[in-house]
Amino acid sequence: MTTLSEENYLKAIYHLGKQGAVAVSTNAIAEKIESKASSVTDMVKKLADKNLAHYIKYQGVSLTNDGRLAAALVVRKHRLWEVFLVENLNFSWDEVHDVAEQLEHIKSLKLVNELDAFLGFPTHDPHGDPIPDKDGNYAPTKSINILELEVGSEGVLALVKDSSDVFLKYLNKNNLALGDVIKVLEFEPFDDSVTIQTKTKEIIISKEVAKNLYLSQ
Amino acid sequence: MTTLSEENYLKAIYHLGKQGAVAVSTNAIAEKIESKASSVTDMVKKLADKNLAHYIKYQGVSLTNDGRLAAALVVRKHRLWEVFLVENLNFSWDEVHDVAEQLEHIKSLKLVNELDAFLGFPTHDPHGDPIPDKDGNYAPTKSINILELEVGSEGVLALVKDSSDVFLKYLNKNNLALGDVIKVLEFEPFDDSVTIQTKTKEIIISKEVAKNLYLSQ
DNA sequence: ATATATTTTTAGTCAAGACTAAAAATAGGG
DNA sequence: CCCTATTTTTAGTCTTGACTAAAAATATAT
Ligand SMILES: [Mn+2]
Ligand SMILES: [Mn+2]
Ligand SMILES: [Mn+2]
Ligand SMILES: [Mn+2]
């Protein structure tokens, strides 16, 4: 059985592992989880003892199959609860994360699978992130970052990579929501800002914003 | 902010306090939460420091207004989640308790109040226990224990006092469910067993069983 | 290749929440 | 009223998961 703290480490390693790197550094984990590298070293040894992680001193950490499945289950629960909160309890997409951080640790396979069925087996959470199935798998996402599109191309906003409430509130303020049709009008070479056509108006978004918006076509 | 452990102590004191006693003994609390009296003494001091409990050495514990409200909120969450699990996620009444024990500690006032609304503001949980409102209040229950009825009287099964899964499974096996009409047919003086007419057949229940069944008329 | 900077681990502490064993207080029976 | 049984508290430990500071390993730059 995994503790709450172990689950948070597993999830951090899981997410960092997706970002390319085979082995994840203790410092990277510490930053993600807002703790210290020394604490990470301690915990990573425990995860290795439980056969949830591979760990070689000074070389970094990766998940075992068991660890990856455990992490995927936590992510699955997090995202299913986010869907529930938005679809059924009148939460907006910028309010769900902190509650989901708590709900993702509730232990009951029946609960997560019944919740999945109740929600109609959703494939994506309110931020466009994919929801792993029971086995931890999900279809590879095919959405493309705005910065990689051609001028004139159009798509549906399918994923916001940053789902911090400050970013989501920025999107709310600018009337941008998942599912909206967006057209790329112009790239500005000076600062890499992008002019886009939204549902309601033409706006200029910074490179930092554009980096976090993915469209599907 | 209360910790998970503090909340479990508050809830235990809350429930024991309902059973008559003004001040609750450390031993009684220890038994209820399956710990040791010495651990209870430690925790009760912390609760007193936080103004959640009144505590006088050797004299027992009671809740302050803040403590009672905090405890009632935990009970409210527990019972609302039980309703959700039964009504929406295909749990049966003997499967909900352990999951509700976890869900009752999720911290979000919006969550509990939206859940309440989603469920249609239920007044009782799947075991017939009343659900406290935001202020910790609930209407006094008027159901009567089977042992206090007259032979020949009839009522609707409204509350099972013991909601352990072993007792609930006994009721399932005997086709007894909340809402069923039950008629008292005979009291046996020798062992205080009771013959009752259920939905489907006539059965004899022991005193121990009868003590836990409450009817409303 | 060596010196320096950065990263990572180790050693030593701390707080929360549990426990056991011993001491202290209370309650009951004669 | 006192002696004993029971209850409750205190003292001392343990485990988990965090931290700081120091040591060790690795990476980088001249
Ligand atoms: Mn989230
Ligand atoms: Mn999300
Ligand atoms: Mn329950
Ligand atoms: Mn209940």
Coordinates of C-alpha atoms (C1' of nucleotides) and ligand atoms in Angstrom, one line a residue:
Chain A
M1 CA 0.0 0.0 0.0
T2 CA 1.3 3.4 -0.9
T3 CA 1.2 6.4 1.4
L4 CA -0.1 9.8 0.4
S5 CA 3.5 11.1 0.3
E6 CA 4.8 8.2 -1.7
E7 CA 2.0 8.8 -4.2
N8 CA 3.0 12.4 -4.7
Y9 CA 6.6 11.4 -5.4
L10 CA 5.5 8.7 -7.8
K11 CA 3.3 11.2 -9.6
A12 CA 6.1 13.8 -9.8
I13 CA 8.5 11.2 -11.3
Y14 CA 5.9 10.1 -13.7
H15 CA 5.2 13.6 -15.0
L16 CA 8.9 14.5 -15.2
G17 CA 9.7 11.2 -16.9
K18 CA 7.2 12.1 -19.7
Q19 CA 9.3 15.2 -20.4
G20 CA 11.9 13.2 -22.3
A21 CA 14.4 12.3 -19.6
V22 CA 14.9 8.6 -18.9
A23 CA 16.2 9.2 -15.4
V24 CA 14.9 12.1 -13.3
S25 CA 17.1 14.1 -11.0
T26 CA 16.4 14.5 -7.3
N27 CA 16.6 18.2 -7.7
A28 CA 13.9 18.2 -10.4
I29 CA 11.6 16.2 -8.2
A30 CA 12.3 18.5 -5.2
E31 CA 11.4 21.5 -7.3
K32 CA 8.2 19.9 -8.6
I33 CA 7.1 18.8 -5.2
E34 CA 8.3 21.9 -3.4
S35 CA 10.6 20.1 -1.1
K36 CA 14.3 19.7 -0.7
A37 CA 16.7 17.3 -2.6
S38 CA 17.7 15.6 0.7
S39 CA 14.1 14.7 1.4
V40 CA 13.8 13.3 -2.1
T41 CA 16.8 11.1 -1.7
D42 CA 15.3 9.6 1.4
M43 CA 11.9 8.9 -0.2
V44 CA 13.4 7.6 -3.4
K45 CA 15.2 5.0 -1.4
K46 CA 11.9 3.9 0.1
L47 CA 10.3 3.7 -3.3
A48 CA 13.2 1.6 -4.5
D49 CA 12.8 -0.7 -1.5
K50 CA 9.2 -1.2 -2.5
N51 CA 10.1 -1.9 -6.1
L52 CA 8.3 1.2 -7.3
A53 CA 11.4 3.0 -8.6
H54 CA 14.9 2.3 -10.0
Y55 CA 17.4 4.3 -8.2
I56 CA 21.2 4.6 -8.7
K57 CA 23.0 7.0 -6.5
Y58 CA 23.9 10.2 -8.3
Q59 CA 22.4 8.9 -11.5
G60 CA 18.7 9.7 -11.0
V61 CA 15.4 7.9 -10.6
S62 CA 12.9 6.1 -12.9
L63 CA 9.8 4.2 -12.3
T64 CA 9.4 0.4 -12.4
N65 CA 6.4 -1.1 -14.1
D66 CA 4.6 -1.2 -10.7
G67 CA 5.6 2.3 -10.0
R68 CA 4.4 3.6 -13.3
L69 CA 1.0 1.8 -12.9
A70 CA 0.7 3.2 -9.4
A71 CA 1.5 6.7 -10.6
A72 CA -0.9 6.4 -13.6
L73 CA -3.7 5.4 -11.2
V74 CA -3.2 8.5 -9.1
V75 CA -3.2 10.6 -12.3
R76 CA -6.4 8.8 -13.5
K77 CA -8.1 9.5 -10.2
H78 CA -7.0 13.2 -10.3
R79 CA -8.4 13.8 -13.8
L80 CA -11.6 11.8 -13.3
W81 CA -12.4 13.8 -10.2
E82 CA -11.7 17.0 -12.1
V83 CA -14.2 16.0 -14.7
F84 CA -16.8 15.2 -12.0
L85 CA -16.2 18.6 -10.2
V86 CA -16.7 20.5 -13.5
E87 CA -19.5 18.4 -15.0
N88 CA -21.6 17.8 -11.9
L89 CA -20.6 20.1 -9.1
N90 CA -20.4 23.5 -10.8
F91 CA -16.7 24.0 -10.4
S92 CA -14.9 25.9 -13.0
W93 CA -11.7 24.6 -14.5
D94 CA -9.6 27.0 -12.4
E95 CA -11.1 25.7 -9.1
V96 CA -10.6 22.0 -9.4
H97 CA -7.0 21.3 -9.0
D98 CA -6.5 21.7 -5.2
V99 CA -9.5 19.5 -4.5
A100 CA -8.4 16.9 -7.0
E101 CA -5.0 16.9 -5.3
Q102 CA -6.8 15.6 -2.2
L103 CA -9.3 13.3 -4.0
E104 CA -6.6 11.5 -6.0
H105 CA -5.4 9.7 -2.8
I106 CA -8.7 8.1 -2.0
K107 CA -8.1 4.3 -2.1
S108 CA -10.9 2.3 -3.6
L109 CA -10.7 0.6 -7.0
K110 CA -14.5 0.3 -7.1
L111 CA -14.8 4.0 -6.5
V112 CA -12.5 5.1 -9.4
N113 CA -14.0 2.6 -11.8
E114 CA -17.6 3.4 -10.9
L115 CA -16.8 7.1 -11.1
D116 CA -15.4 6.5 -14.6
A117 CA -18.6 4.8 -15.7
F118 CA -20.8 7.5 -14.0
L119 CA -19.0 10.1 -16.0
G120 CA -19.4 8.2 -19.3
F121 CA -15.7 7.1 -19.6
P122 CA -14.3 10.5 -20.4
T123 CA -11.0 10.5 -22.3
H124 CA -9.8 14.0 -21.2
D125 CA -10.0 16.2 -18.2
P126 CA -11.2 19.8 -18.1
H127 CA -7.7 21.0 -19.2
G128 CA -7.5 18.6 -22.1
D129 CA -5.1 16.2 -20.4
P130 CA -5.7 12.6 -21.2
I131 CA -7.2 10.2 -18.6
P132 CA -5.3 6.9 -18.2
D133 CA -7.5 3.7 -18.2
K134 CA -7.3 1.0 -15.6
D135 CA -4.0 -0.2 -17.0
G136 CA -2.5 3.2 -17.1
N137 CA -2.7 3.6 -20.9
Y138 CA -4.2 6.4 -23.0
A139 CA -4.3 7.3 -26.7
P140 CA -1.4 9.5 -27.7
T141 CA -2.6 13.1 -28.1
K142 CA -2.3 14.6 -31.5
S143 CA -2.9 18.3 -30.7
I144 CA -0.2 20.8 -31.8
N145 CA 1.2 23.8 -30.1
I146 CA 0.2 27.1 -31.6
L147 CA 3.8 28.1 -32.2
E148 CA 4.2 25.2 -34.6
L149 CA 1.2 26.1 -36.8
E150 CA 1.2 28.0 -40.1
V151 CA -0.3 31.5 -40.4
G152 CA -3.9 31.0 -41.5
S153 CA -4.4 27.6 -40.0
E154 CA -7.3 27.0 -37.7
G155 CA -8.1 24.5 -34.9
V156 CA -10.0 23.7 -31.8
L157 CA -8.4 24.5 -28.4
A158 CA -7.8 21.0 -27.1
L159 CA -5.2 21.3 -24.3
V160 CA -3.8 23.8 -22.0
K161 CA -0.4 22.6 -20.7
D162 CA -0.3 24.9 -17.7
S163 CA -3.3 24.4 -15.5
S164 CA -2.4 26.7 -12.7
D165 CA -5.3 28.9 -11.7
V166 CA -3.5 32.1 -12.6
F167 CA -3.1 30.9 -16.2
L168 CA -6.7 29.6 -16.4
K169 CA -8.0 32.9 -15.0
Y170 CA -6.1 34.7 -17.7
L171 CA -7.8 32.5 -20.3
N172 CA -11.2 33.1 -18.7
K173 CA -10.6 36.9 -18.8
N174 CA -9.8 36.6 -22.5
N175 CA -12.8 34.4 -23.2
L176 CA -10.7 31.4 -24.2
A177 CA -12.1 28.0 -23.4
L178 CA -11.5 24.3 -24.4
G179 CA -13.4 23.5 -27.5
D180 CA -13.2 27.1 -29.0
V181 CA -12.2 27.5 -32.6
I182 CA -9.0 29.5 -32.9
K183 CA -7.3 30.8 -36.0
V184 CA -3.6 31.9 -36.2
L185 CA -3.4 35.3 -37.9
E186 CA 0.2 36.5 -37.4
F187 CA 3.5 35.7 -35.8
E188 CA 5.6 38.7 -34.5
P189 CA 9.3 37.9 -34.9
F190 CA 10.4 40.6 -32.4
D191 CA 9.0 38.9 -29.3
D192 CA 7.4 35.7 -30.7
S193 CA 4.0 36.9 -29.8
V194 CA 1.0 35.6 -31.8
T195 CA -2.1 37.3 -33.1
I196 CA -5.1 34.9 -33.0
Q197 CA -8.7 35.1 -33.9
T198 CA -10.9 33.9 -31.0
K199 CA -14.6 33.2 -30.8
T200 CA -15.2 36.8 -30.0
K201 CA -12.3 38.9 -31.1
E202 CA -8.7 39.3 -32.3
I203 CA -6.1 39.2 -29.6
I204 CA -2.3 39.2 -29.3
I205 CA -0.9 36.5 -26.9
S206 CA 2.7 36.4 -25.7
K207 CA 5.1 33.5 -26.4
E208 CA 4.6 32.3 -22.8
V209 CA 0.9 32.0 -23.4
A210 CA 1.2 30.5 -26.8
K211 CA 3.5 27.8 -25.5
N212 CA 0.7 26.5 -23.4
L213 CA -2.1 26.3 -26.0
Y214 CA -2.5 23.3 -28.1
L215 CA -5.0 22.9 -31.0
S216 CA -6.4 19.9 -32.7
Q217 CA -7.5 20.0 -36.3
Chain B
M1 CA -6.9 23.8 10.1
T2 CA -7.6 20.4 11.5
T3 CA -5.5 17.3 10.7
L4 CA -7.0 14.0 9.6
S5 CA -6.2 12.5 13.0
E6 CA -7.7 15.4 14.9
E7 CA -10.9 15.1 12.9
N8 CA -11.2 11.4 13.8
Y9 CA -10.8 12.3 17.5
L10 CA -13.4 15.1 17.2
K11 CA -15.8 12.7 15.5
A12 CA -15.4 10.1 18.2
I13 CA -16.0 12.6 21.0
Y14 CA -19.0 13.9 19.1
H15 CA -20.6 10.5 18.7
L16 CA -19.8 9.4 22.3
G17 CA -21.2 12.7 23.6
K18 CA -24.5 12.0 21.9
Q19 CA -24.8 8.8 24.0
G20 CA -25.8 10.8 27.1
A21 CA -22.5 11.5 28.8
V22 CA -21.5 15.2 29.3
A23 CA -17.8 14.4 29.5
V24 CA -16.3 11.5 27.6
S25 CA -13.6 9.4 29.1
T26 CA -10.2 8.8 27.4
N27 CA -10.8 5.1 27.6
A28 CA -14.1 5.4 25.7
I29 CA -12.4 7.4 23.0
A30 CA -9.5 5.0 22.8
E31 CA -11.9 2.1 22.3
K32 CA -13.9 3.8 19.7
I33 CA -10.9 4.8 17.5
E34 CA -9.0 1.6 18.3
S35 CA -6.0 3.3 20.0
K36 CA -4.6 3.5 23.5
A37 CA -5.7 5.8 26.3
S38 CA -2.3 7.4 26.5
S39 CA -2.5 8.4 22.8
V40 CA -5.9 9.9 23.5
T41 CA -4.6 12.0 26.4
D42 CA -1.9 13.5 24.1
M43 CA -4.4 14.3 21.4
V44 CA -7.0 15.7 23.7
K45 CA -4.5 18.2 25.0
K46 CA -3.8 19.4 21.4
L47 CA -7.6 19.8 20.8
A48 CA -7.9 21.8 24.0
D49 CA -5.0 24.0 22.9
K50 CA -6.8 24.7 19.7
N51 CA -10.0 25.5 21.5
L52 CA -11.8 22.5 20.0
A53 CA -12.3 20.6 23.3
H54 CA -12.7 21.2 27.0
Y55 CA -10.4 19.0 29.0
I56 CA -9.9 18.6 32.7
K57 CA -7.4 16.0 33.8
Y58 CA -9.0 12.8 35.0
Q59 CA -12.4 14.4 34.4
G60 CA -13.0 13.7 30.7
V61 CA -13.4 15.6 27.5
S62 CA -16.2 17.5 25.8
L63 CA -16.4 19.6 22.7
T64 CA -16.4 23.4 22.5
N65 CA -18.8 25.0 20.0
D66 CA -16.0 25.2 17.5
G67 CA -15.2 21.5 18.1
R68 CA -18.8 20.4 17.8
L69 CA -19.2 22.3 14.5
A70 CA -15.9 20.8 13.1
A71 CA -17.1 17.4 14.1
A72 CA -20.5 17.9 12.6
L73 CA -18.9 18.9 9.4
V74 CA -16.9 15.7 9.2
V75 CA -20.1 13.7 9.9
R76 CA -22.0 15.7 7.3
K77 CA -19.3 14.9 4.7
H78 CA -19.2 11.3 5.7
R79 CA -23.0 10.8 5.3
L80 CA -23.3 12.9 2.1
W81 CA -20.6 10.8 0.4
E82 CA -22.3 7.6 1.5
V83 CA -25.5 8.9 -0.2
F84 CA -23.5 9.7 -3.3
L85 CA -21.8 6.3 -3.4
V86 CA -25.2 4.4 -3.1
E87 CA -27.3 6.7 -5.3
N88 CA -24.8 7.3 -8.1
L89 CA -22.0 4.8 -8.0
N90 CA -23.8 1.5 -7.4
F91 CA -22.3 0.9 -4.0
S92 CA -24.5 -1.1 -1.6
W93 CA -25.0 0.1 2.0
D94 CA -22.5 -2.3 3.4
E95 CA -19.7 -1.1 1.1
V96 CA -19.7 2.6 1.7
H97 CA -18.3 3.1 5.1
D98 CA -14.6 2.6 4.5
V99 CA -14.6 4.9 1.5
A100 CA -16.6 7.5 3.4
E101 CA -14.0 7.3 6.2
Q102 CA -11.5 8.6 3.7
L103 CA -13.8 11.1 1.8
E104 CA -14.9 12.8 5.0
H105 CA -11.5 14.4 5.4
I106 CA -11.5 16.2 2.0
K107 CA -11.2 19.9 2.7
S108 CA -13.4 22.1 0.5
L109 CA -16.6 23.8 1.6
K110 CA -17.6 24.3 -2.0
L111 CA -17.3 20.6 -2.5
V112 CA -19.5 19.6 0.4
N113 CA -22.2 22.1 -0.3
E114 CA -22.3 21.5 -4.1
L115 CA -22.4 17.7 -3.4
D116 CA -25.3 18.4 -1.0
A117 CA -27.1 20.3 -3.8
F118 CA -26.3 17.6 -6.4
L119 CA -27.8 15.0 -4.2
G120 CA -31.0 17.0 -3.7
F121 CA -30.3 18.0 -0.1
P122 CA -30.8 14.5 1.4
T123 CA -31.8 14.4 5.1
H124 CA -30.6 10.9 5.9
D125 CA -27.7 8.6 4.8
P126 CA -28.2 5.0 3.5
H127 CA -28.3 3.7 7.1
G128 CA -31.0 6.2 8.2
D129 CA -28.6 8.5 10.1
P130 CA -29.4 12.2 9.8
I131 CA -27.2 14.5 7.8
P132 CA -26.2 17.7 9.6
D133 CA -26.6 20.9 7.7
K134 CA -24.0 23.6 7.2
D135 CA -24.4 24.7 10.8
G136 CA -24.2 21.2 12.2
N137 CA -27.9 20.9 12.9
Y138 CA -30.4 18.3 12.0
A139 CA -34.1 17.5 12.8
P140 CA -34.5 15.2 15.8
T141 CA -35.2 11.7 14.7
K142 CA -38.5 10.3 15.8
S143 CA -38.0 6.6 14.9
I144 CA -38.6 4.0 17.6
N145 CA -36.7 0.9 18.5
I146 CA -38.5 -2.3 17.7
L147 CA -38.2 -3.4 21.4
E148 CA -40.3 -0.5 22.5
L149 CA -43.3 -1.2 20.2
E150 CA -46.5 -3.1 21.0
V151 CA -47.3 -6.4 19.5
G152 CA -49.3 -5.8 16.3
S153 CA -47.8 -2.4 15.5
E154 CA -46.4 -1.7 12.1
G155 CA -43.8 0.8 10.8
V156 CA -41.2 1.5 8.2
L157 CA -37.6 0.5 8.8
A158 CA -36.0 4.0 9.1
L159 CA -32.6 3.5 10.8
V160 CA -30.1 0.8 11.5
K161 CA -28.0 1.9 14.5
D162 CA -25.1 -0.5 13.8
S163 CA -23.8 0.1 10.3
S164 CA -21.0 -2.4 10.3
D165 CA -20.8 -4.4 7.2
V166 CA -21.3 -7.7 9.1
F167 CA -24.7 -6.5 10.4
L168 CA -25.7 -5.0 7.1
K169 CA -24.9 -8.3 5.3
Y170 CA -27.1 -10.1 7.9
L171 CA -29.9 -7.7 6.9
N172 CA -29.3 -8.2 3.2
K173 CA -29.4 -12.0 3.7
N174 CA -32.8 -11.7 5.4
N175 CA -34.1 -9.3 2.8
L176 CA -34.4 -6.3 5.2
A177 CA -33.8 -2.9 3.7
L178 CA -34.4 0.7 4.8
G179 CA -38.0 1.7 3.8
D180 CA -39.4 -1.8 4.2
V181 CA -42.7 -2.1 6.1
I182 CA -42.3 -4.3 9.2
K183 CA -44.9 -5.6 11.6
V184 CA -44.1 -6.8 15.2
L185 CA -45.8 -10.2 15.7
E186 CA -44.5 -11.5 19.0
F187 CA -42.0 -10.9 21.8
E188 CA -40.4 -14.0 23.3
P189 CA -39.8 -13.4 27.1
F190 CA -37.2 -16.2 27.4
D191 CA -34.5 -14.5 25.3
D192 CA -36.1 -11.2 24.2
S193 CA -36.2 -12.3 20.6
V194 CA -38.9 -10.9 18.4
T195 CA -40.9 -12.3 15.6
I196 CA -41.5 -9.8 12.8
Q197 CA -43.3 -9.8 9.5
T198 CA -41.0 -8.6 6.7
K199 CA -41.8 -7.8 3.1
T200 CA -41.3 -11.4 2.2
K201 CA -41.7 -13.6 5.2
E202 CA -42.0 -14.0 9.0
I203 CA -38.7 -14.2 10.8
I204 CA -37.4 -14.3 14.3
I205 CA -34.7 -11.8 15.2
S206 CA -32.5 -11.9 18.3
K207 CA -32.5 -9.1 20.9
E208 CA -29.1 -8.0 19.6
V209 CA -30.6 -7.5 16.1
A210 CA -33.8 -5.9 17.4
K211 CA -31.8 -3.3 19.4
N212 CA -30.4 -2.0 16.1
L213 CA -33.6 -1.6 14.2
Y214 CA -35.7 1.5 14.4
L215 CA -39.1 2.1 12.8
S216 CA -41.0 5.2 11.9
Q217 CA -44.8 5.3 11.9
Chain C
dA1 C1' 44.5 18.1 -16.2
dT2 C1' 43.2 20.6 -12.4
dA3 C1' 40.5 23.9 -10.0
dT4 C1' 35.9 25.4 -9.2
dA5 C1' 31.0 25.2 -9.3
dT6 C1' 27.0 22.5 -9.0
dT7 C1' 24.5 18.5 -7.7
dT8 C1' 23.6 14.9 -4.7
dT9 C1' 24.0 12.3 -0.6
dT10 C1' 24.8 11.8 4.4
dA11 C1' 24.5 13.0 9.2
dG12 C1' 22.0 14.9 12.6
dT13 C1' 17.3 17.2 14.1
dC14 C1' 12.5 18.0 14.6
dA15 C1' 7.3 17.5 14.9
dA16 C1' 3.2 14.6 14.6
dG17 C1' 1.1 10.8 16.1
dA18 C1' 1.4 6.4 17.7
dC19 C1' 3.0 2.9 21.5
dT20 C1' 4.6 0.5 26.3
dA21 C1' 5.6 0.6 31.0
dA22 C1' 5.4 3.0 35.2
dA23 C1' 3.4 6.5 38.2
dA24 C1' -0.5 9.0 39.9
dA25 C1' -5.3 9.8 40.7
dT26 C1' -10.0 8.2 41.4
dA27 C1' -13.7 5.0 42.7
dG28 C1' -15.8 1.2 45.4
dG29 C1' -16.2 -2.2 49.0
dG30 C1' -15.6 -3.4 53.4
Chain D
dC1 C1' -12.1 5.9 56.3
dC2 C1' -8.8 3.1 54.2
dC3 C1' -7.3 -0.4 51.0
dT4 C1' -7.4 -2.1 46.5
dA5 C1' -8.9 -2.3 41.7
dT6 C1' -9.5 0.6 37.8
dT7 C1' -8.7 4.6 35.2
dT8 C1' -5.8 8.1 33.6
dT9 C1' -1.6 10.5 33.0
dT10 C1' 3.4 10.8 32.4
dA11 C1' 7.8 9.4 30.7
dG12 C1' 10.3 7.5 27.4
dT13 C1' 10.6 5.4 22.5
dC14 C1' 9.5 4.6 17.7
dT15 C1' 8.3 5.7 12.8
dT16 C1' 7.3 8.7 9.0
dG17 C1' 8.4 12.5 6.5
dA18 C1' 10.2 16.7 6.6
dC19 C1' 14.4 20.0 7.3
dT20 C1' 19.6 22.2 7.6
dA21 C1' 24.4 21.9 7.2
dA22 C1' 28.3 19.4 5.9
dA23 C1' 30.6 16.0 3.0
dA24 C1' 31.1 13.6 -1.3
dA25 C1' 30.5 13.1 -6.1
dT26 C1' 30.0 14.9 -10.6
dA27 C1' 30.2 18.5 -14.2
dT28 C1' 32.4 22.5 -16.2
dA29 C1' 35.9 25.8 -17.5
dT30 C1' 40.3 27.2 -18.1
Ligands
MN1 MN -5.1 19.2 -11.8
MN2 MN -6.2 18.7 -15.1
MN3 MN -20.5 5.2 7.8
MN4 MN -23.9 5.9 7.6

